[in-house]
XYZ file of N, CA and C in Angstrom:
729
model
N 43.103 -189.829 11.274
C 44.078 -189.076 10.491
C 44.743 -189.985 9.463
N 44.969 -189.219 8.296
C 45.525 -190.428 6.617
C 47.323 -190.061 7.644
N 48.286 -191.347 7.263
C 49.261 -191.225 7.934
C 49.987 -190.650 6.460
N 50.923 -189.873 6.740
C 51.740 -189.209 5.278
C 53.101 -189.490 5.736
N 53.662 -189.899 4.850
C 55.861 -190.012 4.648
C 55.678 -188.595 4.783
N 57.091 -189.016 5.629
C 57.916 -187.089 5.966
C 58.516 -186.790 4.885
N 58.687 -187.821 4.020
C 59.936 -187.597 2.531
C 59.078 -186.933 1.911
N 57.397 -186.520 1.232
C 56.919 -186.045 0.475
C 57.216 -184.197 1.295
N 57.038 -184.284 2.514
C 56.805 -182.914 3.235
C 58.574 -182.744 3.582
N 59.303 -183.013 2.740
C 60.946 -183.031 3.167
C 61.332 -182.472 1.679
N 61.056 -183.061 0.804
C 61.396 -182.505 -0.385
C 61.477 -181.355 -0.560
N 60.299 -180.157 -0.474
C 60.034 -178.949 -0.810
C 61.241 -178.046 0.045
N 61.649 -178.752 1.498
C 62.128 -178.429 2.147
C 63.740 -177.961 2.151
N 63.865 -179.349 1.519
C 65.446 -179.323 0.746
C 65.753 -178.974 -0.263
N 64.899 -179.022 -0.948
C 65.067 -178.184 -2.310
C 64.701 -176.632 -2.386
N 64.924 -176.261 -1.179
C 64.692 -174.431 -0.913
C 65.942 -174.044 -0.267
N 66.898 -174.612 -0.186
C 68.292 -174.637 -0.566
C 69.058 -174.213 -1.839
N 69.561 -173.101 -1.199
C 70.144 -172.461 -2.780
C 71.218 -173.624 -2.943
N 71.873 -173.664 -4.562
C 71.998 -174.638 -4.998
C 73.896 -174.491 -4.425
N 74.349 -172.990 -4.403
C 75.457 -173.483 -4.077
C 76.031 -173.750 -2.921
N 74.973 -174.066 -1.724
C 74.849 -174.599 -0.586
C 74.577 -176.140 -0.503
N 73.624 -176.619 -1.512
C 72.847 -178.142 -1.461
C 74.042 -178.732 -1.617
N 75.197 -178.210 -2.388
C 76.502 -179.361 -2.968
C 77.146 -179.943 -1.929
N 77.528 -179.136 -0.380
C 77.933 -179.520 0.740
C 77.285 -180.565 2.075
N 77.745 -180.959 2.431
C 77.748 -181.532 3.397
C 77.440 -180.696 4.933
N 76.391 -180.667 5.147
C 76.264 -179.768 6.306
C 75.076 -180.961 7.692
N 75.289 -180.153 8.782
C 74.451 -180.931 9.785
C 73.529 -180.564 9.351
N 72.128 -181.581 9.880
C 70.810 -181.577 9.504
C 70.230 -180.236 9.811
N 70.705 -179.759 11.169
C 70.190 -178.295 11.910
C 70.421 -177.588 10.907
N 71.880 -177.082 10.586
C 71.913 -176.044 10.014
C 71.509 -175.895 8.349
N 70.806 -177.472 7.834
C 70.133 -177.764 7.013
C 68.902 -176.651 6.613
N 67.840 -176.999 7.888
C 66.862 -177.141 8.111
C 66.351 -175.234 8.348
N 67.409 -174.764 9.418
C 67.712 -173.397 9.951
C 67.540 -172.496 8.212
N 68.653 -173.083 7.508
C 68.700 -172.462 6.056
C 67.426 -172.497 5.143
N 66.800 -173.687 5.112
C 65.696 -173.917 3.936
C 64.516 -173.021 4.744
N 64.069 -173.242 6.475
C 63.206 -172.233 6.525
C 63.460 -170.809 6.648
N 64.442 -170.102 6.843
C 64.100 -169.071 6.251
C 63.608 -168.773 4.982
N 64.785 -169.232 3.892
C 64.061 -169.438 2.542
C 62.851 -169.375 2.367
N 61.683 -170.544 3.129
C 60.744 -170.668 3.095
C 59.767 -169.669 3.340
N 60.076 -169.439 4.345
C 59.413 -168.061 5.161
C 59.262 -166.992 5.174
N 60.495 -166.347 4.049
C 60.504 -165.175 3.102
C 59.800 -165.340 1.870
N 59.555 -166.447 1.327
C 59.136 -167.245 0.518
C 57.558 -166.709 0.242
N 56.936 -167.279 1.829
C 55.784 -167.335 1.924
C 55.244 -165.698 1.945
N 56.072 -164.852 2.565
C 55.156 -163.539 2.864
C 54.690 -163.303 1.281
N 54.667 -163.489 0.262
C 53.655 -162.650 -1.096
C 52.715 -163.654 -1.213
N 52.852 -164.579 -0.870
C 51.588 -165.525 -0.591
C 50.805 -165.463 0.478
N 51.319 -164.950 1.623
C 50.434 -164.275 2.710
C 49.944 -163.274 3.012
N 50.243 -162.428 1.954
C 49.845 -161.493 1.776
C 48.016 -161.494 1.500
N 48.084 -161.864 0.458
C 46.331 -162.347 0.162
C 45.830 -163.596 0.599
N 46.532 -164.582 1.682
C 45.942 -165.562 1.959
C 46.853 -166.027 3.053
N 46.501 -165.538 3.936
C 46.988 -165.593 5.541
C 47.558 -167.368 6.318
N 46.625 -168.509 5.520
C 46.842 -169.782 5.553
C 48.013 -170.029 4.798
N 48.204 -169.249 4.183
C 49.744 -169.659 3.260
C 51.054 -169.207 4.217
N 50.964 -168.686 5.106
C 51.882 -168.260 5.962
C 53.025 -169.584 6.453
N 54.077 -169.708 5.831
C 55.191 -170.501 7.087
C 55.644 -170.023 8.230
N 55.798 -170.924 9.327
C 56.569 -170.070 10.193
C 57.884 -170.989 10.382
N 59.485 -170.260 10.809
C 60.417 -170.905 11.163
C 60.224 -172.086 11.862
N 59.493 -171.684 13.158
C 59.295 -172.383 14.145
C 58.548 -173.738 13.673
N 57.597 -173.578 12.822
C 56.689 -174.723 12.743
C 57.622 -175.669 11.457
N 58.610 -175.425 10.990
C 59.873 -176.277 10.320
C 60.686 -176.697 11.041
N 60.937 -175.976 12.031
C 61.951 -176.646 13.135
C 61.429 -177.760 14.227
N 60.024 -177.803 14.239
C 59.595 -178.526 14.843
C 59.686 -179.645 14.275
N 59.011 -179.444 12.878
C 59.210 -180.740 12.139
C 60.171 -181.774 12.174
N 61.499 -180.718 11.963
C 62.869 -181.175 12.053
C 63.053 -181.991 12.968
N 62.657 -181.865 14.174
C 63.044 -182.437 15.444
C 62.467 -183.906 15.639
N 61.326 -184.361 14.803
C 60.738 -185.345 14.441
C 61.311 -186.701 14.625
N 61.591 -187.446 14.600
C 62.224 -188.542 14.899
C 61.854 -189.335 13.031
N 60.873 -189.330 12.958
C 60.441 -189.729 11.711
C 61.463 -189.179 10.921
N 61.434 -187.687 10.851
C 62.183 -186.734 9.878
C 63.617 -186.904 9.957
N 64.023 -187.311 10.961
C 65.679 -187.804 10.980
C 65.620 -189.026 10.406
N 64.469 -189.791 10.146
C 64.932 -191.059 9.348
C 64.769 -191.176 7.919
N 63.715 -190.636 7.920
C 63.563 -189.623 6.129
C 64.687 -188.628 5.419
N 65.576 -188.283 6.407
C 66.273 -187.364 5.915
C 67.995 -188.163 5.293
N 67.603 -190.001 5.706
C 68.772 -190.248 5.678
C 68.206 -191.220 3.894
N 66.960 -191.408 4.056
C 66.582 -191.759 2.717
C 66.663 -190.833 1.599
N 66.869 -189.730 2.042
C 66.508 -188.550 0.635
C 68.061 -188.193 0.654
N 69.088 -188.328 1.360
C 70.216 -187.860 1.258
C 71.822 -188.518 1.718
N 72.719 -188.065 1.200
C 74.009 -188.634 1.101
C 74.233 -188.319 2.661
N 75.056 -189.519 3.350
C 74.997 -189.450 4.506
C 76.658 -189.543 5.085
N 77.004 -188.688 6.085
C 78.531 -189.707 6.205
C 78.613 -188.075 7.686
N 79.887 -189.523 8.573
C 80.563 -188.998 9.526
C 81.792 -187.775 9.142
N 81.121 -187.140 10.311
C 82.390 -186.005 9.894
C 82.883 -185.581 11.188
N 84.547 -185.510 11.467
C 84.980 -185.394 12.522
C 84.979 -183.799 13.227
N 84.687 -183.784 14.290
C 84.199 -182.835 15.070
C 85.636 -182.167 16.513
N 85.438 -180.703 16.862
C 86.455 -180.996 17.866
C 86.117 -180.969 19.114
N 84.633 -180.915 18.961
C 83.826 -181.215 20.238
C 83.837 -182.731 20.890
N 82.703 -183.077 19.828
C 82.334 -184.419 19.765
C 83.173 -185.357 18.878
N 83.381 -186.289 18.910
C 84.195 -187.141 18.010
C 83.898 -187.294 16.919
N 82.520 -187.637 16.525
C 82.124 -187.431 15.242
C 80.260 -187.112 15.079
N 80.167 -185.875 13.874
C 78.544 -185.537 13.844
C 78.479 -186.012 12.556
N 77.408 -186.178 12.819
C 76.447 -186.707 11.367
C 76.053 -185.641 10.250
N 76.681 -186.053 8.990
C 76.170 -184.438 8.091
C 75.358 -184.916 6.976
N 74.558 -184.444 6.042
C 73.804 -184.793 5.285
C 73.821 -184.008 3.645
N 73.602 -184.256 2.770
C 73.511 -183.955 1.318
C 72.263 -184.098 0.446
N 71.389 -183.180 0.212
C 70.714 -183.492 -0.877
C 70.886 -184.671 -1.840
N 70.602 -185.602 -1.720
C 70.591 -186.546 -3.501
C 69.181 -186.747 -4.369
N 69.188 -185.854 -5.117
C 67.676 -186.471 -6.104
C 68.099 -187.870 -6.489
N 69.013 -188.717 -6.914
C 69.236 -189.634 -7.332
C 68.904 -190.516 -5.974
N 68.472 -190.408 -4.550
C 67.888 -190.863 -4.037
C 66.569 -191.060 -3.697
N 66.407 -189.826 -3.954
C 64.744 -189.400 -4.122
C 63.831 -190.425 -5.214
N 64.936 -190.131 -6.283
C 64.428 -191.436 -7.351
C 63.867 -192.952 -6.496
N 64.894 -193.104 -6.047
C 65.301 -194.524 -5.627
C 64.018 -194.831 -4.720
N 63.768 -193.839 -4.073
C 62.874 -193.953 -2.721
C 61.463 -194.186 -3.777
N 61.353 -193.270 -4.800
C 59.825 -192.829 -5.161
C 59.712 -194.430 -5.979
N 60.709 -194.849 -6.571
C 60.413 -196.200 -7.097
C 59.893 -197.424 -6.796
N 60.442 -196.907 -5.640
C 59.871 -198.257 -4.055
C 58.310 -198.277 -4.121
N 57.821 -196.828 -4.283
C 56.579 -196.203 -3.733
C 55.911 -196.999 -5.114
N 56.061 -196.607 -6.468
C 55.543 -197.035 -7.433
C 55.596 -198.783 -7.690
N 56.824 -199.520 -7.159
C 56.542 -200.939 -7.232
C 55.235 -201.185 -6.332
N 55.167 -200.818 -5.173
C 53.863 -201.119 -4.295
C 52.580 -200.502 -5.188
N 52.374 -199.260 -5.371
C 51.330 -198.714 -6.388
C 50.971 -199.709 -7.282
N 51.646 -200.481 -7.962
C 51.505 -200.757 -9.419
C 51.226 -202.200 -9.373
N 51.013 -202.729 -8.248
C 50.871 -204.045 -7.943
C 49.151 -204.326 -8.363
N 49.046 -205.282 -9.251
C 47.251 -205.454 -9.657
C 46.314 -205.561 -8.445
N 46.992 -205.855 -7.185
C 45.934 -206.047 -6.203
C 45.614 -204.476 -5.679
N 46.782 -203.720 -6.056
C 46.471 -201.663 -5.643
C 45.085 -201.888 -6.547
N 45.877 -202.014 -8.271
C 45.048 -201.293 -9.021
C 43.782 -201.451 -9.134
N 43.332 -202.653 -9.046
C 42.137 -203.724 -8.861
C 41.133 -203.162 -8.014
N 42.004 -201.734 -6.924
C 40.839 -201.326 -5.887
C 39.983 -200.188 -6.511
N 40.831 -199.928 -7.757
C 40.276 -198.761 -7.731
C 39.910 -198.674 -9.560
N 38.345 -198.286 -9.248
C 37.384 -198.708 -10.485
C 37.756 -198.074 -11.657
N 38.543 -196.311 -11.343
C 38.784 -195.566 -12.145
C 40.253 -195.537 -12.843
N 41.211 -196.651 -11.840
C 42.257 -197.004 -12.309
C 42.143 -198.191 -13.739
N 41.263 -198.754 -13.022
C 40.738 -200.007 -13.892
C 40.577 -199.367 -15.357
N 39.330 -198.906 -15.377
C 39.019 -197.799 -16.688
C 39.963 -197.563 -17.349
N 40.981 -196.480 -16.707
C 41.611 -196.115 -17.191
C 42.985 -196.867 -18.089
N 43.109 -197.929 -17.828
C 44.145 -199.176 -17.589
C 42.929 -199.519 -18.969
N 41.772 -199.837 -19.233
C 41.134 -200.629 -20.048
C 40.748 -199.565 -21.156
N 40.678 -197.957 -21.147
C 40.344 -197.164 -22.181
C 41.909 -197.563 -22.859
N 42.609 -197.497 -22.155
C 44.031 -197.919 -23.632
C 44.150 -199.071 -24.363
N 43.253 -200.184 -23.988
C 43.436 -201.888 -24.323
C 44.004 -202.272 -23.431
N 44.425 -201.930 -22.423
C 45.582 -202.668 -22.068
C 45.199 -204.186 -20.808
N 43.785 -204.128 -20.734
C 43.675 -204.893 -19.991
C 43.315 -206.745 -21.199
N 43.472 -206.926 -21.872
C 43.335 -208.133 -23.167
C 44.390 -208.655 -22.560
N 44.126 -210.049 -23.164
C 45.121 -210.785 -22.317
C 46.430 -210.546 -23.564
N 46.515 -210.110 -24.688
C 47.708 -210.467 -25.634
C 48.630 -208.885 -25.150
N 48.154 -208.120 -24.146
C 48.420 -206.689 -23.510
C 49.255 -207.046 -22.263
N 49.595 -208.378 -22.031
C 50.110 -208.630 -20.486
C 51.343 -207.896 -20.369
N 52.194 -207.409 -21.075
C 53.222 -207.015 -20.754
C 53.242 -205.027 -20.606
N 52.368 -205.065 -21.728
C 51.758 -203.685 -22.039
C 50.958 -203.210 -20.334
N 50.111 -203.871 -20.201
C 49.331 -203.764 -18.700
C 50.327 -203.767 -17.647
N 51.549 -203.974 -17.447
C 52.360 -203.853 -16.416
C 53.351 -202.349 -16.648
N 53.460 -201.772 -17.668
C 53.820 -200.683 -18.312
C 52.904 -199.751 -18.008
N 51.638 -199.906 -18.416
C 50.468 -199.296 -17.712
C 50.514 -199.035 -16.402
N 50.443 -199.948 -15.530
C 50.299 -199.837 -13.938
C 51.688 -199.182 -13.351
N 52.581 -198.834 -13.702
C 53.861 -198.463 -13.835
C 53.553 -196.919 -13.702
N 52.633 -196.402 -15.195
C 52.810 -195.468 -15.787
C 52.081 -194.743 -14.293
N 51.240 -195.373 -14.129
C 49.573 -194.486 -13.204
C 49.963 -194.676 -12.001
N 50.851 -195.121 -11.396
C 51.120 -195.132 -10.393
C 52.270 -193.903 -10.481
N 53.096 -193.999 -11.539
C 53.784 -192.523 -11.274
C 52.814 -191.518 -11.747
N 52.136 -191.346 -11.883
C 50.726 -190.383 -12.226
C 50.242 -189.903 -10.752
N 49.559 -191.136 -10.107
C 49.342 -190.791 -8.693
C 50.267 -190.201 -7.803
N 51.597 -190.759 -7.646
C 52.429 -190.384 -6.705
C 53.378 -188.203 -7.491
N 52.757 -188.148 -8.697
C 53.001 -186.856 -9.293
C 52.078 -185.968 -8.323
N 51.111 -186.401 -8.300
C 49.905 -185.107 -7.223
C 50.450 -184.722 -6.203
N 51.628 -185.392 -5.736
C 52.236 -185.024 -4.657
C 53.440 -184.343 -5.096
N 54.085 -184.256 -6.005
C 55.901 -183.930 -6.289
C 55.629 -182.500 -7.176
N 56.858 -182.160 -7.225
C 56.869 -180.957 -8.024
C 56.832 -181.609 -9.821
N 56.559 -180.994 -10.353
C 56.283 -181.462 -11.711
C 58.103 -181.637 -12.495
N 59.013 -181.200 -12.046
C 59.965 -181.191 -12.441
C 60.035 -182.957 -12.145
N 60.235 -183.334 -10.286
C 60.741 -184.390 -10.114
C 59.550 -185.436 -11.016
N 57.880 -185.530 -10.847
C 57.445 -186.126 -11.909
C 57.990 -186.479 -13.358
N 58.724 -185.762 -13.482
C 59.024 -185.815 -15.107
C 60.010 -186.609 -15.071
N 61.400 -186.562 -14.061
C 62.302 -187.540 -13.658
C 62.198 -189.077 -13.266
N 61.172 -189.052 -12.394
C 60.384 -190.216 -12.020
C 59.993 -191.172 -13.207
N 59.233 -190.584 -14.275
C 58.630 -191.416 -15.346
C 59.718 -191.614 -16.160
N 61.169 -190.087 -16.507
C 61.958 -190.941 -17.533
C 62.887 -191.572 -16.853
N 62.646 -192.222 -15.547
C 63.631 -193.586 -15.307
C 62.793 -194.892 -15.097
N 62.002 -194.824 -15.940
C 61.242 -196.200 -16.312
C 61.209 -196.161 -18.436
N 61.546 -196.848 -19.260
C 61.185 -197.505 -20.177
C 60.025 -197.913 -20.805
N 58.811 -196.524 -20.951
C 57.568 -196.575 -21.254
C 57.334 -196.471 -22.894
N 58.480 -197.104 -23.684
C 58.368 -196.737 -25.399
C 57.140 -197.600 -25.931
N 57.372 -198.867 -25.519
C 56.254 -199.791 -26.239
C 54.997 -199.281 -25.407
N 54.499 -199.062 -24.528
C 53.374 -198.221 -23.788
C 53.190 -196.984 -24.617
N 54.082 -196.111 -24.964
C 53.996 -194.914 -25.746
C 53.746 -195.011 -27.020
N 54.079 -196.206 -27.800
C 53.494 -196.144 -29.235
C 52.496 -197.052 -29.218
N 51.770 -197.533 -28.052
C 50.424 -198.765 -28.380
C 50.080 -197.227 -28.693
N 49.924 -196.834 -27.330
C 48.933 -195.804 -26.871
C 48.910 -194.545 -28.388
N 49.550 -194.589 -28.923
C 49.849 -193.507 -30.241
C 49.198 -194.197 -31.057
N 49.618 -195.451 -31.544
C 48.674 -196.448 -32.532
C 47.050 -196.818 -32.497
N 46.972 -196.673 -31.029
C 45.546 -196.660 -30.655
C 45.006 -195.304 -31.008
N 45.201 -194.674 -30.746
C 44.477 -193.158 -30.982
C 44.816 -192.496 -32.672
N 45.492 -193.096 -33.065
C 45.273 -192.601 -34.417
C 43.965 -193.470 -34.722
N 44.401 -194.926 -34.835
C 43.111 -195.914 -35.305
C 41.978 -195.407 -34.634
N 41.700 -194.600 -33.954
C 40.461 -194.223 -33.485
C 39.813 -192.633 -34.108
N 41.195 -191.870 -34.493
C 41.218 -190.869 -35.054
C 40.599 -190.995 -36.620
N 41.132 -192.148 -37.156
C 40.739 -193.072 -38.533
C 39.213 -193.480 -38.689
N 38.944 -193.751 -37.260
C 37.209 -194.343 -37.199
C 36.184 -193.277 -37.217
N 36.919 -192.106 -36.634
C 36.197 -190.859 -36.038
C 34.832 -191.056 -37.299
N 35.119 -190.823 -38.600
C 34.626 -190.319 -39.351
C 33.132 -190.849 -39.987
N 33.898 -192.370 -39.816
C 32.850 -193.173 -40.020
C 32.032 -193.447 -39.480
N 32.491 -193.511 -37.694
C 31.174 -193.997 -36.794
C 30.225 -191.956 -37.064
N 30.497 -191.201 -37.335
C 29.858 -189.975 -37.545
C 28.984 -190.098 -38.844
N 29.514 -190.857 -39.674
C 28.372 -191.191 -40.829
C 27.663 -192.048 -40.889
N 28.089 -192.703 -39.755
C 26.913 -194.206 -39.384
C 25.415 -193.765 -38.439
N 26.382 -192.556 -37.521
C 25.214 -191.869 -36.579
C 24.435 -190.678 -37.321
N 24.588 -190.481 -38.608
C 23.695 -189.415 -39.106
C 22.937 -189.899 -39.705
N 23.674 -191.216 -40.387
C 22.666 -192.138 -41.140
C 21.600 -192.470 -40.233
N 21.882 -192.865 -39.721
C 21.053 -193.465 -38.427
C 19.522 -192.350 -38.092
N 20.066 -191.302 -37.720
C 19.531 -190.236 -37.006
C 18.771 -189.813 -38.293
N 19.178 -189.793 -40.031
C 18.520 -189.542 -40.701
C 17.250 -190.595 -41.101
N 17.829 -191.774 -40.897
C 16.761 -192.890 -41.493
C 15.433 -192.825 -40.976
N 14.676 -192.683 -39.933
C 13.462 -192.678 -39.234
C 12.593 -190.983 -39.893
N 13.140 -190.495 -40.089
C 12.652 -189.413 -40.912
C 12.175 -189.218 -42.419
N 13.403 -190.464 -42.689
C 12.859 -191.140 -44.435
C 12.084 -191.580 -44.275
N 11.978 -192.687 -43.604
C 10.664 -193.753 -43.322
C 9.415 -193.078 -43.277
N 9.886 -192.089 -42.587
C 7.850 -191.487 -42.090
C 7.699 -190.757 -43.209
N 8.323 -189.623 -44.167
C 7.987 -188.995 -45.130
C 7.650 -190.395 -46.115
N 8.381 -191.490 -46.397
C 7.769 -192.341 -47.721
C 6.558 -192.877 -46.895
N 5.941 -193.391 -45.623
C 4.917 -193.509 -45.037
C 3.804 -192.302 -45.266
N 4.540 -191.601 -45.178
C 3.097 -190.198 -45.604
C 2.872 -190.491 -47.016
N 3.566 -190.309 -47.752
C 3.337 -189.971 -48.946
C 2.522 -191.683 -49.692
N 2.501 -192.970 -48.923
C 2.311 -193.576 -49.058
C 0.684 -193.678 -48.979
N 0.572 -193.069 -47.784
C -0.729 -193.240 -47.192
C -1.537 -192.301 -47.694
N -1.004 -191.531 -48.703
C -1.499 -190.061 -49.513
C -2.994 -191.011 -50.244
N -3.941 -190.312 -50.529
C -4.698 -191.216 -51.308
C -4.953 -190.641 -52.889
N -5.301 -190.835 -53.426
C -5.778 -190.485 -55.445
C -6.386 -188.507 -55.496
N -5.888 -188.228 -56.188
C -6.703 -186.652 -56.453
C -8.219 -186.625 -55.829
N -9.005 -187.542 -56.361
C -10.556 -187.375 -56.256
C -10.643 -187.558 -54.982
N -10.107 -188.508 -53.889
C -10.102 -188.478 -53.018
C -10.264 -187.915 -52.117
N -9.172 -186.910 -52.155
C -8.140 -185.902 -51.295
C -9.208 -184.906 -51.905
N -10.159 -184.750 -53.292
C -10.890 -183.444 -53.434
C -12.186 -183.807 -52.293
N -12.702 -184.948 -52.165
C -13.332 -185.264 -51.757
C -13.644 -185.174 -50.017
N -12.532 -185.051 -49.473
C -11.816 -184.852 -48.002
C -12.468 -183.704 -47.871
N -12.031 -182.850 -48.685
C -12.316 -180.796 -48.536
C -13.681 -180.694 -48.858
N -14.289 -181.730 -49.281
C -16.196 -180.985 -49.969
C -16.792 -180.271 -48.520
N -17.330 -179.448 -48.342
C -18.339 -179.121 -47.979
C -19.420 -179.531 -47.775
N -19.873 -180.972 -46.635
C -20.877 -181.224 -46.320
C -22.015 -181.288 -45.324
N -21.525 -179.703 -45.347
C -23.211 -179.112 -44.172
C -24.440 -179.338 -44.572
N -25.346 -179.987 -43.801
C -26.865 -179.781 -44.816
C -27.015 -180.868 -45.800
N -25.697 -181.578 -45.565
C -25.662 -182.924 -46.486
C -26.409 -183.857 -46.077
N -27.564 -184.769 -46.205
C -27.505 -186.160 -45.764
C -27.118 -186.958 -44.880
N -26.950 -188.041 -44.277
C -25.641 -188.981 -44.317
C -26.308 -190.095 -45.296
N -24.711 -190.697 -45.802
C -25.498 -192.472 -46.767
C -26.129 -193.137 -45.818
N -26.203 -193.092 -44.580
C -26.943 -194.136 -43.944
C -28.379 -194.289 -43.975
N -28.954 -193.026 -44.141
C -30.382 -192.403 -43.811
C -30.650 -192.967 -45.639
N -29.916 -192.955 -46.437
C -31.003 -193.959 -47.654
C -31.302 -195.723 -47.171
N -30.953 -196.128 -46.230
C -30.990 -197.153 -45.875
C -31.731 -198.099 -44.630
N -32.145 -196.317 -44.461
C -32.966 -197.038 -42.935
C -34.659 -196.556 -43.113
N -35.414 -197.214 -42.503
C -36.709 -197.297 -43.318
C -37.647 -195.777 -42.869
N -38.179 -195.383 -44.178
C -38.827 -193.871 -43.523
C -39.903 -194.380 -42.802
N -40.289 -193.511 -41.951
C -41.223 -193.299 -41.140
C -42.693 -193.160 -41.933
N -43.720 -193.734 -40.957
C -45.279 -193.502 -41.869
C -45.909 -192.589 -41.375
């Protein structure tokens, strides 16, 4: 089994929290109690035509109970004691995207490390279709590995938090190589297209001035077409008649 963070399968969770609930401070339970229903009403028009799309309460509350998920839940959110008249004091919790940030950044310093990227051939490529792998690119190539690592860790997030993720990194000089490069290539388009027709035309010149080369004189060429059934051959004036 691939091992997965509870924070990627926690997100969707907390953020199905209506918003004028997320602002408070509430226990994790009655967290958790709130987002799956949400969820679970959520799911019936999606289960409708596809029965695997189904949530159930139960299978969120289980989650909840996780030991993992109580420790994930203190990374994704504002945390603090709150006095109780039971117990002396319970633990309550807060949505923070501004933690979420914090966490996913962690994720992208490890991603973006050359010994990640190095594993993977299509990262490489991709890292080298921009220039960025030249050595006068060293700073550019760490901007790069930056960028694709929040790329990768996007397949997992909602496209909103992706978009957050990348504008709390400083990708301008990455954003105008990458613009400068693709015009200058936009600039070449034209030419390498008149180099390849040339190309593709030249072997076709050649053989028409080769034909026409190898053409021989009028009398010749009348000479090709004669009609010589019943003809001779020149050889037979040359070989000795018979007695």
């Amino acid at each position: 089994m691939t091992p997965v963070d509870p924070l990627f399968i926690l997100i969707p969770i907390l953020r199905a929290i209506k918003r004028s609930d997320a602002t408070n401070f509430r226990p994790a339970e009655d967290i958790f109690e709130d987002a799956a229903r949400h969820i679970a009403e959520a799911s019936m028009t999606d289960a409708a035509q596809d029965t695997s799309m189904s949530v159930c309460v139960e299978d969120i509350m289980k989650f909840a109970a996780l030991e993992c998920t109580k420790k994930a839940m203190k990374r994704l959110c504002d945390v603090k004691g709150k006095p109780n008249e039971i117990t002396a004091e319970i633990t309550v919790f807060r949505y923070s995207s501004q933690k979420l940030i914090q966490e996913l950044r962690k994720k992208v310093a490890t991603l973006s490390t050359p010994r990640i990227t190095n594993m993977s051939r299509c990262l490489v490529r991709s890292l080298a279709k921009d220039g960025l792998m030249e050595d006068k690119n060293e700073d550019l190539l760490e901007l790069g590995r930056t960028k694709l690592a929040c790329e990768l860790l996007g397949q997992y997030l909602p496209h909103d938090i992706q978009g957050q993720l990348i504008a709390s990194y400083d990708l301008t000089k990455l954003d105008a190589h990458v613009k400068a490069l693709a015009k200058e290539q936009s600039l070449l388009a034209p030419e390498n297209n008149a180099v390849t027709k040339k190309s593709k035309a030249g072997p076709a010149t050649v053989s028409e001035g080769t034909k026409k080369r190898k053409k021989g004189s009028q009398g010749v060429e009348k000479l090709k077409k004669a009609n010589v059934n019943g003809m001779s051959k020149l050889s037979t004036f040359f070989t000795k008649k018979a007695e």
